[in-house]
Short mmCIF file of C-alpha atoms and ligand atoms in Angstrom, two decimals:
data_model
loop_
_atom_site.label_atom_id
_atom_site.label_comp_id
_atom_site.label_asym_id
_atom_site.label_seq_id
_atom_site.Cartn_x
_atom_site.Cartn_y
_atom_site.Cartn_z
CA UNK R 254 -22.26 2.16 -1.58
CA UNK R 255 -20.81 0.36 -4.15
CA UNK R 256 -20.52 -3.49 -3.47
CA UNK R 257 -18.18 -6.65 -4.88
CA UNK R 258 -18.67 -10.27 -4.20
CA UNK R 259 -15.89 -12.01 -3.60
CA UNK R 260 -16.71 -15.54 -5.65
CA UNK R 261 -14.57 -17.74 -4.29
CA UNK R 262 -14.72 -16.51 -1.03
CA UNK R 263 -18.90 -16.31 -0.83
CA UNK R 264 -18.60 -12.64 0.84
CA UNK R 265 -19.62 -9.48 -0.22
CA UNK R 266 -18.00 -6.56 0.94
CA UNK R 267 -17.65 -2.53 0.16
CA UNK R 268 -15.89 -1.52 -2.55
CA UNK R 269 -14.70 1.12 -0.33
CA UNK R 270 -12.29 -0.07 2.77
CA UNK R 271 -11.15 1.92 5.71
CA UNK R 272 -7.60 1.81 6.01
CA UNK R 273 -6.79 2.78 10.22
CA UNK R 274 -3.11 3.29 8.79
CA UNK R 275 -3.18 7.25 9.22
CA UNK R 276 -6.10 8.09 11.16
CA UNK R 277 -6.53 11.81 12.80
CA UNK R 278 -4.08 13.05 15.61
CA UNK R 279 -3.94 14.68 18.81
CA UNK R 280 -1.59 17.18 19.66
CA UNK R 281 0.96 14.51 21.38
CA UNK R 282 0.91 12.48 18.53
CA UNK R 283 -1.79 9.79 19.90
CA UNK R 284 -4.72 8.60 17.64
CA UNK R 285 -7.40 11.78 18.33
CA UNK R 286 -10.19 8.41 18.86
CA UNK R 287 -13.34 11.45 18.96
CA UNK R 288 -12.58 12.28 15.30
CA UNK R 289 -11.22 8.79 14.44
CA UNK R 290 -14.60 7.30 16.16
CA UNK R 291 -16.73 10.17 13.77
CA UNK R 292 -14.99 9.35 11.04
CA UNK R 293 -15.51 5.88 11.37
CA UNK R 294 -19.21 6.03 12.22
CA UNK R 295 -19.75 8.27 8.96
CA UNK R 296 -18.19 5.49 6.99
CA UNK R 297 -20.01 3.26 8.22
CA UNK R 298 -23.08 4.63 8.31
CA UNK R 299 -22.56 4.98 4.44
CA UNK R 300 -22.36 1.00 4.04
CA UNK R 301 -18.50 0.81 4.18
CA UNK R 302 -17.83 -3.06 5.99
CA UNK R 303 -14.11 -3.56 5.72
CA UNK R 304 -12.19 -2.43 8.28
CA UNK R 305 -8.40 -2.93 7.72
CA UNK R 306 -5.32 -2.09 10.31
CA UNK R 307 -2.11 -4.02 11.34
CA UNK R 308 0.23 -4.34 13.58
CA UNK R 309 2.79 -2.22 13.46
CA UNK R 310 -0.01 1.45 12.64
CA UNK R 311 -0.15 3.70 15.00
CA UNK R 312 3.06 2.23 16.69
CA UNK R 313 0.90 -0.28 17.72
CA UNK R 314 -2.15 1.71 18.89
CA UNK R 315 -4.34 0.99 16.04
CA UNK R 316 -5.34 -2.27 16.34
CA UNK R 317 -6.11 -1.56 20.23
CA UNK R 318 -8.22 1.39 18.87
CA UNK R 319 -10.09 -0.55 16.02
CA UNK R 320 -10.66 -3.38 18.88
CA UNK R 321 -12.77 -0.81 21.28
CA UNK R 322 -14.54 0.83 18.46
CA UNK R 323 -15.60 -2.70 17.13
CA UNK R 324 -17.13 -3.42 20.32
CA UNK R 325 -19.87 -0.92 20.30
CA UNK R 326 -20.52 -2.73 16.42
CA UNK R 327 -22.00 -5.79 15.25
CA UNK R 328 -19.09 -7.56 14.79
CA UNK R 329 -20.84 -10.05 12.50
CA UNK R 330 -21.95 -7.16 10.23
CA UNK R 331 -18.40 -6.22 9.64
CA UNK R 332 -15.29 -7.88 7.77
CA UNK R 333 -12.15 -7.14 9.77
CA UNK R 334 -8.45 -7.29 8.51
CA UNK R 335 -4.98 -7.41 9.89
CA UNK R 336 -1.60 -8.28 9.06
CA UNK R 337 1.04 -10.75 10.89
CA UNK R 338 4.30 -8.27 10.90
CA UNK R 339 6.49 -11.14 9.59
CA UNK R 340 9.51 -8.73 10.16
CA UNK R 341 9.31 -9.79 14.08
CA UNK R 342 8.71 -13.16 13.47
CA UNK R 343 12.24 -15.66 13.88
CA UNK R 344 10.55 -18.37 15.09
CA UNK R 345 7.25 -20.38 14.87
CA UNK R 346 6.51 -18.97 18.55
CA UNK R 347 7.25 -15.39 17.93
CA UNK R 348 3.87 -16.31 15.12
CA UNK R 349 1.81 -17.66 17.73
CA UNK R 350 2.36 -15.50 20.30
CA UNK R 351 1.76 -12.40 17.36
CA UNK R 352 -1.51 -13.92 16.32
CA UNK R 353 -2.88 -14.51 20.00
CA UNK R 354 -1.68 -10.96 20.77
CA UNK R 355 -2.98 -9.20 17.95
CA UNK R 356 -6.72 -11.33 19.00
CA UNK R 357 -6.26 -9.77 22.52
CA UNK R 358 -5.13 -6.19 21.10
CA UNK R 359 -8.45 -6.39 18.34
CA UNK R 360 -10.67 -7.98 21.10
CA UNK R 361 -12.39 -10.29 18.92
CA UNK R 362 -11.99 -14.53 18.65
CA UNK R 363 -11.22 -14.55 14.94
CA UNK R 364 -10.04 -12.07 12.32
CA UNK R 365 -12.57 -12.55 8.72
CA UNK R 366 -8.93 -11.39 6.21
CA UNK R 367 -5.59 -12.29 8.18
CA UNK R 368 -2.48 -10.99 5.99
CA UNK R 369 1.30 -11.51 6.27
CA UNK R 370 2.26 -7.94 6.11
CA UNK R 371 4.70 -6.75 2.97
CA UNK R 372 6.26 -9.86 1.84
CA UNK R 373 8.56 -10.69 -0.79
CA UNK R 374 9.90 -13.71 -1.95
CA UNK R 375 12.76 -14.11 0.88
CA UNK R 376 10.40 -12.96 3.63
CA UNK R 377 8.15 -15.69 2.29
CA UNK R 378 10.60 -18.12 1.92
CA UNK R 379 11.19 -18.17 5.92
CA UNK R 380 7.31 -17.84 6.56
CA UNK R 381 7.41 -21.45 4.54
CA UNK R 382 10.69 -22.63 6.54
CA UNK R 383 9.28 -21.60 9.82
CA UNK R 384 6.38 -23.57 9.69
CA UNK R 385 4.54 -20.26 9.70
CA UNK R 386 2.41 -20.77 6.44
CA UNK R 387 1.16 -24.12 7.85
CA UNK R 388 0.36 -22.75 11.30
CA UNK R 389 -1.73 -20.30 9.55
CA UNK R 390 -3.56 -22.81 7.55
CA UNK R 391 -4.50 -24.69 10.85
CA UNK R 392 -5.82 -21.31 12.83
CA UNK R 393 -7.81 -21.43 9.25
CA UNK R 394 -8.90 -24.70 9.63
CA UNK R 395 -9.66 -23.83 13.07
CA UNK R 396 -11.86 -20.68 11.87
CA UNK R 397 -9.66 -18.09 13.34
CA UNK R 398 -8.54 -16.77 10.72
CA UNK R 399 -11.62 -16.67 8.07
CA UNK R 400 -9.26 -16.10 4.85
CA UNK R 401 -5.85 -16.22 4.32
CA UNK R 402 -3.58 -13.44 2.20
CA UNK R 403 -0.81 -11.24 1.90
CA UNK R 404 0.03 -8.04 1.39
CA UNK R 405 2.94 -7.12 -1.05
CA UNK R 406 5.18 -3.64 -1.99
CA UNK R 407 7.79 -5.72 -3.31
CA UNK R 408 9.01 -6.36 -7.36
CA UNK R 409 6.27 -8.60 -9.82
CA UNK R 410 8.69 -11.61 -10.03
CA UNK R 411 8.84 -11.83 -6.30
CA UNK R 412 4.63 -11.39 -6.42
CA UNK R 413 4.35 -14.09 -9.37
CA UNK R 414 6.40 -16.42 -6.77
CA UNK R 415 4.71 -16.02 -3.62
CA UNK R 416 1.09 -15.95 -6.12
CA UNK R 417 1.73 -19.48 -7.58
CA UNK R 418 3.22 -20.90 -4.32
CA UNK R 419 -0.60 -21.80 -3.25
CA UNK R 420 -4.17 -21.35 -3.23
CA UNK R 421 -4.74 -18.06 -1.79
CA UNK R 422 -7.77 -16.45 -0.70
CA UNK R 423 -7.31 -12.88 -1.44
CA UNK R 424 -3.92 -10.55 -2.03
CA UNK R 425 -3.37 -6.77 -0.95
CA UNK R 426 -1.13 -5.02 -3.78
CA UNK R 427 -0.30 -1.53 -4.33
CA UNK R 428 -2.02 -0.40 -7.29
CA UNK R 429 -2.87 3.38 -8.65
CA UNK R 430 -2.53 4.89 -12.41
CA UNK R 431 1.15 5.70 -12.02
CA UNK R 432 1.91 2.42 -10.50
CA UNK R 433 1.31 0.49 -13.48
CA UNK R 434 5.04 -0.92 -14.11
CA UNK R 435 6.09 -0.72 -10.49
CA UNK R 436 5.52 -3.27 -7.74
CA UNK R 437 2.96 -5.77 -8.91
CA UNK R 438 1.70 -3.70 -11.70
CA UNK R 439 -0.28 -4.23 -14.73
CA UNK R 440 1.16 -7.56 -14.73
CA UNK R 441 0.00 -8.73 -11.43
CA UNK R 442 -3.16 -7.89 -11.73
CA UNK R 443 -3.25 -9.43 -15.29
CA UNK R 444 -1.91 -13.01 -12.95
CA UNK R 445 -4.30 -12.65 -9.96
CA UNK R 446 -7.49 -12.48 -12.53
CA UNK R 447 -5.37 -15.46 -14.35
CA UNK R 448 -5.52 -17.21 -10.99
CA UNK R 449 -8.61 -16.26 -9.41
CA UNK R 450 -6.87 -14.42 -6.79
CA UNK R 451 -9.17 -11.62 -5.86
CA UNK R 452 -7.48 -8.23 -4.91
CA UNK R 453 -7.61 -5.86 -2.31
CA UNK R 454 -5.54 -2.62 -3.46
CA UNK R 455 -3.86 -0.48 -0.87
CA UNK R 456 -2.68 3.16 -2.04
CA UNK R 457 -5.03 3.74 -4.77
CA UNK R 458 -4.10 7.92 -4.24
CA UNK R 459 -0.37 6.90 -4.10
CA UNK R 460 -0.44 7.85 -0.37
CA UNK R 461 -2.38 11.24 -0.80
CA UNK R 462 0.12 12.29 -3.83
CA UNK R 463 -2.43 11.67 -6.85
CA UNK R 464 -4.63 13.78 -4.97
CA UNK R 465 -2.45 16.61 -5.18
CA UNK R 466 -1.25 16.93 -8.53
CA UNK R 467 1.33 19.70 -10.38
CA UNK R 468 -1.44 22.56 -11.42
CA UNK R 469 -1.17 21.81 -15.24
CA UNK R 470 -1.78 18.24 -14.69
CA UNK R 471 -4.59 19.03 -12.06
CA UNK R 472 -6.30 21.05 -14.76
CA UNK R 473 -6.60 18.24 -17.37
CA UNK R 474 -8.78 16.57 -14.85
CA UNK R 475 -10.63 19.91 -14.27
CA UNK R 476 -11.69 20.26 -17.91
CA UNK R 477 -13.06 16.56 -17.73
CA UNK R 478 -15.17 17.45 -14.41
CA UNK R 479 -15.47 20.70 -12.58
CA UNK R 480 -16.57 19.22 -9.61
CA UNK R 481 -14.70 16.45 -9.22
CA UNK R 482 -11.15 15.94 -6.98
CA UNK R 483 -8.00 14.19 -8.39
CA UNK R 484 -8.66 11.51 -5.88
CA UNK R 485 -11.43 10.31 -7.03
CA UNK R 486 -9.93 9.56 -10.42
CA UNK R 487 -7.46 7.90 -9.45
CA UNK R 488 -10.11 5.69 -7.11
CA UNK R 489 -12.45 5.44 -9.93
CA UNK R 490 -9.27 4.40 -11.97
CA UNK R 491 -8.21 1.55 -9.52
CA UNK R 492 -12.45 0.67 -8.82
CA UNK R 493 -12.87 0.17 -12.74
CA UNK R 494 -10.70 -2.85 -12.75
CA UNK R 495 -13.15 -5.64 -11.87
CA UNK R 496 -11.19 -7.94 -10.32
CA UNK R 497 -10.74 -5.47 -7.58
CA UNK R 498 -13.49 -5.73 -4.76
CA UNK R 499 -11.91 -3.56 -2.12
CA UNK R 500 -10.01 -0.61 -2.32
CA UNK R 501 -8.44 0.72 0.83
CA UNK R 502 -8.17 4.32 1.64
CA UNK R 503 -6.29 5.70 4.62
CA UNK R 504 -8.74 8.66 5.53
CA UNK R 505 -7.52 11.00 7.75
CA UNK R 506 -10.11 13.42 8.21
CA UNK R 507 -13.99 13.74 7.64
CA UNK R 508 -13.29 16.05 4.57
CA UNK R 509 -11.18 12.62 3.10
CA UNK R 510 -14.27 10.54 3.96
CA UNK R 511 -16.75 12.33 2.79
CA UNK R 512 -15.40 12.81 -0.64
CA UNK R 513 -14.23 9.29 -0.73
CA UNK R 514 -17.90 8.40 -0.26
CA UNK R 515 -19.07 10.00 -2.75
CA UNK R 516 -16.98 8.79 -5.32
CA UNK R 517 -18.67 5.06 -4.71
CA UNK R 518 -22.54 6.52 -4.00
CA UNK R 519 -22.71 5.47 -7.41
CA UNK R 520 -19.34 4.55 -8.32
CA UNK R 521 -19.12 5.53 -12.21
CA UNK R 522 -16.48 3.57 -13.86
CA UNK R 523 -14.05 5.45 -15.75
CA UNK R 524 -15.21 6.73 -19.63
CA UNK R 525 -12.82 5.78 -22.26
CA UNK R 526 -11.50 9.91 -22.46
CA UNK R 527 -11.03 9.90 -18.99
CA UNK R 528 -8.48 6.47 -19.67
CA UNK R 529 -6.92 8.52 -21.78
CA UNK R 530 -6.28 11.58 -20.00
CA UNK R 531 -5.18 9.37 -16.82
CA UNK R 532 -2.87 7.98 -19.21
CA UNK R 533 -1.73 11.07 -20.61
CA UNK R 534 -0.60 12.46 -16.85
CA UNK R 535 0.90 9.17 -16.06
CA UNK R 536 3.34 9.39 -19.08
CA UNK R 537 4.10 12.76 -18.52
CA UNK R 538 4.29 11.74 -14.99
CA UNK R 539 6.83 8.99 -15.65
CA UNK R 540 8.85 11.33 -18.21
CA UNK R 541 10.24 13.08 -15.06
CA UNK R 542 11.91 10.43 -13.60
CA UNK R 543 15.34 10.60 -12.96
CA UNK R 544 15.86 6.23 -13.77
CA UNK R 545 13.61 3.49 -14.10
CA UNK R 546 14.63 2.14 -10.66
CA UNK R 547 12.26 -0.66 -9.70
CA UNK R 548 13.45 -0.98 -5.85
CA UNK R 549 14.23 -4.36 -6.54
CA UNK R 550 17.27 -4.17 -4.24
CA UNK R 551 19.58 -6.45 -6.37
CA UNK R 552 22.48 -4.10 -5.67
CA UNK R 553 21.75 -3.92 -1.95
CA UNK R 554 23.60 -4.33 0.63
CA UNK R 555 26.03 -1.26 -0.32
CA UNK R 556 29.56 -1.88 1.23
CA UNK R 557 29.46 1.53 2.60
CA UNK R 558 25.77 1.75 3.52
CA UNK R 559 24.22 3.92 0.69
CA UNK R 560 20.47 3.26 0.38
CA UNK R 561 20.71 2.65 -3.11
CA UNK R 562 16.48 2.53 -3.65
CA UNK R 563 15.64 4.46 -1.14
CA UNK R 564 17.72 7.68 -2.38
CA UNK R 565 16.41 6.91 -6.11
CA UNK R 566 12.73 6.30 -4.86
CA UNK R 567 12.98 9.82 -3.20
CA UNK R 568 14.53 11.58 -6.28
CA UNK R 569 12.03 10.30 -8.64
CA UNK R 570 8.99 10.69 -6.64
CA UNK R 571 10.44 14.63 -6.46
CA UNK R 572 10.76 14.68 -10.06
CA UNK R 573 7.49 13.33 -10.72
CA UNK R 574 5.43 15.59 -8.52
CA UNK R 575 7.52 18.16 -8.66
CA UNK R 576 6.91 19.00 -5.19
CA UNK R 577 10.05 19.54 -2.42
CA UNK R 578 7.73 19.08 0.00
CA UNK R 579 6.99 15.57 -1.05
CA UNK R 580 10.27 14.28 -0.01
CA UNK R 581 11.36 16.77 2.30
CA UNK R 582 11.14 15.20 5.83
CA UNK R 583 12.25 11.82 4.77
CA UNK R 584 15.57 13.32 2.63
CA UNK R 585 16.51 15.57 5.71
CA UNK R 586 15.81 13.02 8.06
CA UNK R 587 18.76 12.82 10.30
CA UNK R 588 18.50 9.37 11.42
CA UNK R 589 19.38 8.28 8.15
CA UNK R 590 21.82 10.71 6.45
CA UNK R 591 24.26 8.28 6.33
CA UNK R 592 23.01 6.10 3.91
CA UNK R 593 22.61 9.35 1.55
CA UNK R 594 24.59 9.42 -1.45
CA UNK R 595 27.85 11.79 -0.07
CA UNK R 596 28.40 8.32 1.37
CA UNK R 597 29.21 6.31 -1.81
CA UNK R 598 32.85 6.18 -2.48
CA UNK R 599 31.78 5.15 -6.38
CA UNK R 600 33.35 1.43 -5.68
CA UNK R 601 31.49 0.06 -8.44
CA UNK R 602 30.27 -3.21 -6.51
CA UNK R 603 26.49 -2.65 -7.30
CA UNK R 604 26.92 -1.83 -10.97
CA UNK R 605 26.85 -5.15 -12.62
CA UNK R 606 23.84 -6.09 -9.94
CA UNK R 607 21.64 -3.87 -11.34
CA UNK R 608 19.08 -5.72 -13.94
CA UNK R 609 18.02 -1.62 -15.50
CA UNK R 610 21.45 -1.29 -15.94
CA UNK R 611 21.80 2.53 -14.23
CA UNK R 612 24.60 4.00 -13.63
CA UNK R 613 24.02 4.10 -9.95
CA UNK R 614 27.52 6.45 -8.68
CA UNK R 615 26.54 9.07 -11.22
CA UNK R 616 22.83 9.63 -10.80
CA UNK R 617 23.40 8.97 -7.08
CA UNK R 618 25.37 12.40 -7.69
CA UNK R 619 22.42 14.08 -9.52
CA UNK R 620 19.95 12.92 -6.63
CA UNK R 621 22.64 14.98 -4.28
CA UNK R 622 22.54 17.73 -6.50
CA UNK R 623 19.26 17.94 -7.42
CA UNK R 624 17.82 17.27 -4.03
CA UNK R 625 20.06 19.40 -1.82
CA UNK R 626 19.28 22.15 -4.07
CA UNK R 627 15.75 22.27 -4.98
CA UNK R 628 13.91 24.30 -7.22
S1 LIG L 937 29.39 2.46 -6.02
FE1 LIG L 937 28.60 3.59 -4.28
S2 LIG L 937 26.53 2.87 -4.03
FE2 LIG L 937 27.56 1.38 -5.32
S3 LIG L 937 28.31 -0.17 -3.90
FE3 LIG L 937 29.97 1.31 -4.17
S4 LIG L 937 29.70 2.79 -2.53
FE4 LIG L 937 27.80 1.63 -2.68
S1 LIG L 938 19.40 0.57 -8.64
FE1 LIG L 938 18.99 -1.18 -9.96
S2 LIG L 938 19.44 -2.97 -8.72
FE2 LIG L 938 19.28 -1.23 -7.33
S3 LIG L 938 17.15 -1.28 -6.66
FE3 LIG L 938 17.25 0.09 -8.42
S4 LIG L 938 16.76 -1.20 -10.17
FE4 LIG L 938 17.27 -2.58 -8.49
#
């Protein structure tokens, strides 16, 4: 298994994480803990050491599951990471009583990578106000928490912020070989090497959709390797950037592990064609997109409730993979069909907010169109 050193940090750790974000499950929805516990075990037994859940996975059931399975471990042998869900956190209490909880619910007197989950610059903002940053620098001080992150989906100027606002141990970005402009991007990785900020990477497959590429894109890997999967391109991508020493994958069955395995026993880092072809299918890739959106949620909050992002991130993401099925349960999902775009009375408030300057009433009527009837 495949190995990085974090420098500043004095730990060494498997390139390869386990993510407990979408492990197996039982018929009644629950975490299916015999194949979780398998999978797990085979993981291990490989040389994998980082073990990374949160809060809020599993509606709460996988840190509770992580916590029993870590018993029958050497904890000592083992780096362990979770994530304070700053979204439930109004007050300096609701953080303390969070942190001892999420101790109780992981069984264990101190976590070795303690996050504060999906931030961006606002959510950070009130961390600071709260006291919240500070508390967590005293549980480090006290040698609860071992080192101190965050974990970020939001836009780079929000990530450049929060980056610069103090000496961190370690961040957890979003990073793949379609990614490259959105979220953090090229350019935050560029600032964390700048900074020293070593970097965990979470959806390195895109969640699963880089492993399941259109057929004529699929084949242009093919013709580079037989015998390897998409996936573990776009790992071997993400594992050839050095200043990357863990890169999370959220496994959900042995088949997922196994391959994932082998791409780091050895990892081979990527051969200048194979940059080129990766780059090829991301161009083509972002060709299909309906707008550049970036999520940044400048034009949010709609008057009349349209999820301005959300409706572009799901039309693009269809264009791109080209795949119904990709977007399918989350477009129909009834709990939020009013904030589809039928909603937008084409008021105009959110035009001048918008930094890519789209024309957000009239491709919200293509993402109607296009989605409602697809091909
Ligand atoms: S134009 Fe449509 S999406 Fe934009 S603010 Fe008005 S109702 Fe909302
Ligand atoms: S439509 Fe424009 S302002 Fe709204 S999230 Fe997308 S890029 Fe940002």
């Amino acid at each position: 298994m495949e190995k990085r050193t974090f420098e500043n940090l004095g730990c060494t750790t498997s390139l390869l994480g386990f993510g407990a974000m979408r492990l197996p499950l039982t018929q009644n929805g629950k975490i299916d803990e015999e194949q979780a516990t398998l999978m797990l075990d085979t993981a291990l037994d490989a040389g994998v050491n980082y073990l990374d859940t949160a809060y809020p996975y599993h509606n709460g059931e996988s840190e509770p599951f992580i916590g029993k399975y870590l018993k029958k471990k050497d904890r000592k042998s083992l780096y362990l990471a979770t994530k304070l869900p700053q979204w439930l956190v109004n007050s300096l209490e609701d953080a303390k009583r969070l942190f001892n909880e999420q101790l109780l619910r992981l069984d264990t007197p101190y976590f070795d990578f303690y996050l504060i989950h999906s931030i961006d610059k606002k959510a950070f903002d009130k961390m600071v106000e709260l006291g919240v940053v500070a508390y967590l620098e005293t549980l480090q001080k006290e040698g609860k928490i071992k080192h101190l992150g965050f974990s970020f989906h939001s836009i780079y100027e929000d990530f450049a912020y929060i980056a610069n606002f103090r000496p961190w141990d370690f961040c957890q970005i979003q990073y793949n070989y379609l990614d490259t402009e959105d979220q953090a991007g090229d350019k935050g990785y560029a600032l964390s090497e700048k900074l020293g900020i070593p970097l965990i990477v979470m959806e390195p497959i895109k969640g699963g959709s880089l492993a399941n590429l259109a057929p004529e894109l699929a084949s242009k890997l093919q013709i580079l390797d037989r015998t390897a999967s998409s996936a573990s391109f776009a790992l071997r991508w993400v594992a050839s950037h050095p200043n990357v020493k863990v890169i999370l994958s959220g496994m959900s069955n042995l088949k997922q592990v196994e391959d994932n395995l082998k791409t780091f026993e050895p990892f081979v880092p990527l051969q200048d064609n194979e940059w080129q072809v990766l780059k090829e299918i991301h161009d083509i890739m972002l060709s299909r997109l309906g707008n550049g959106c970036t999520g940044c949620k400048y034009c949010m909050p709609c008057p009349f409730g349209v999820d301005i992002p959300g409706n572009f991130a799901l039309w693009n993401k269809y264009r791109m993979f080209q795949d119904f099925e990709s977007v399918k349960k989350s477009w129909e999902n009834p709990e939020v069909q009013s904030t589809r775009p039928p909603v937008c009375t084409e008021c105009g408030q959110c035009l001048p907010l918008c930094p890519q300057h789209i024309n957000i009433p009239e491709d919200l009527k293509k993402v109607q169109m296009e989605l409602s009837h697809p091909r």
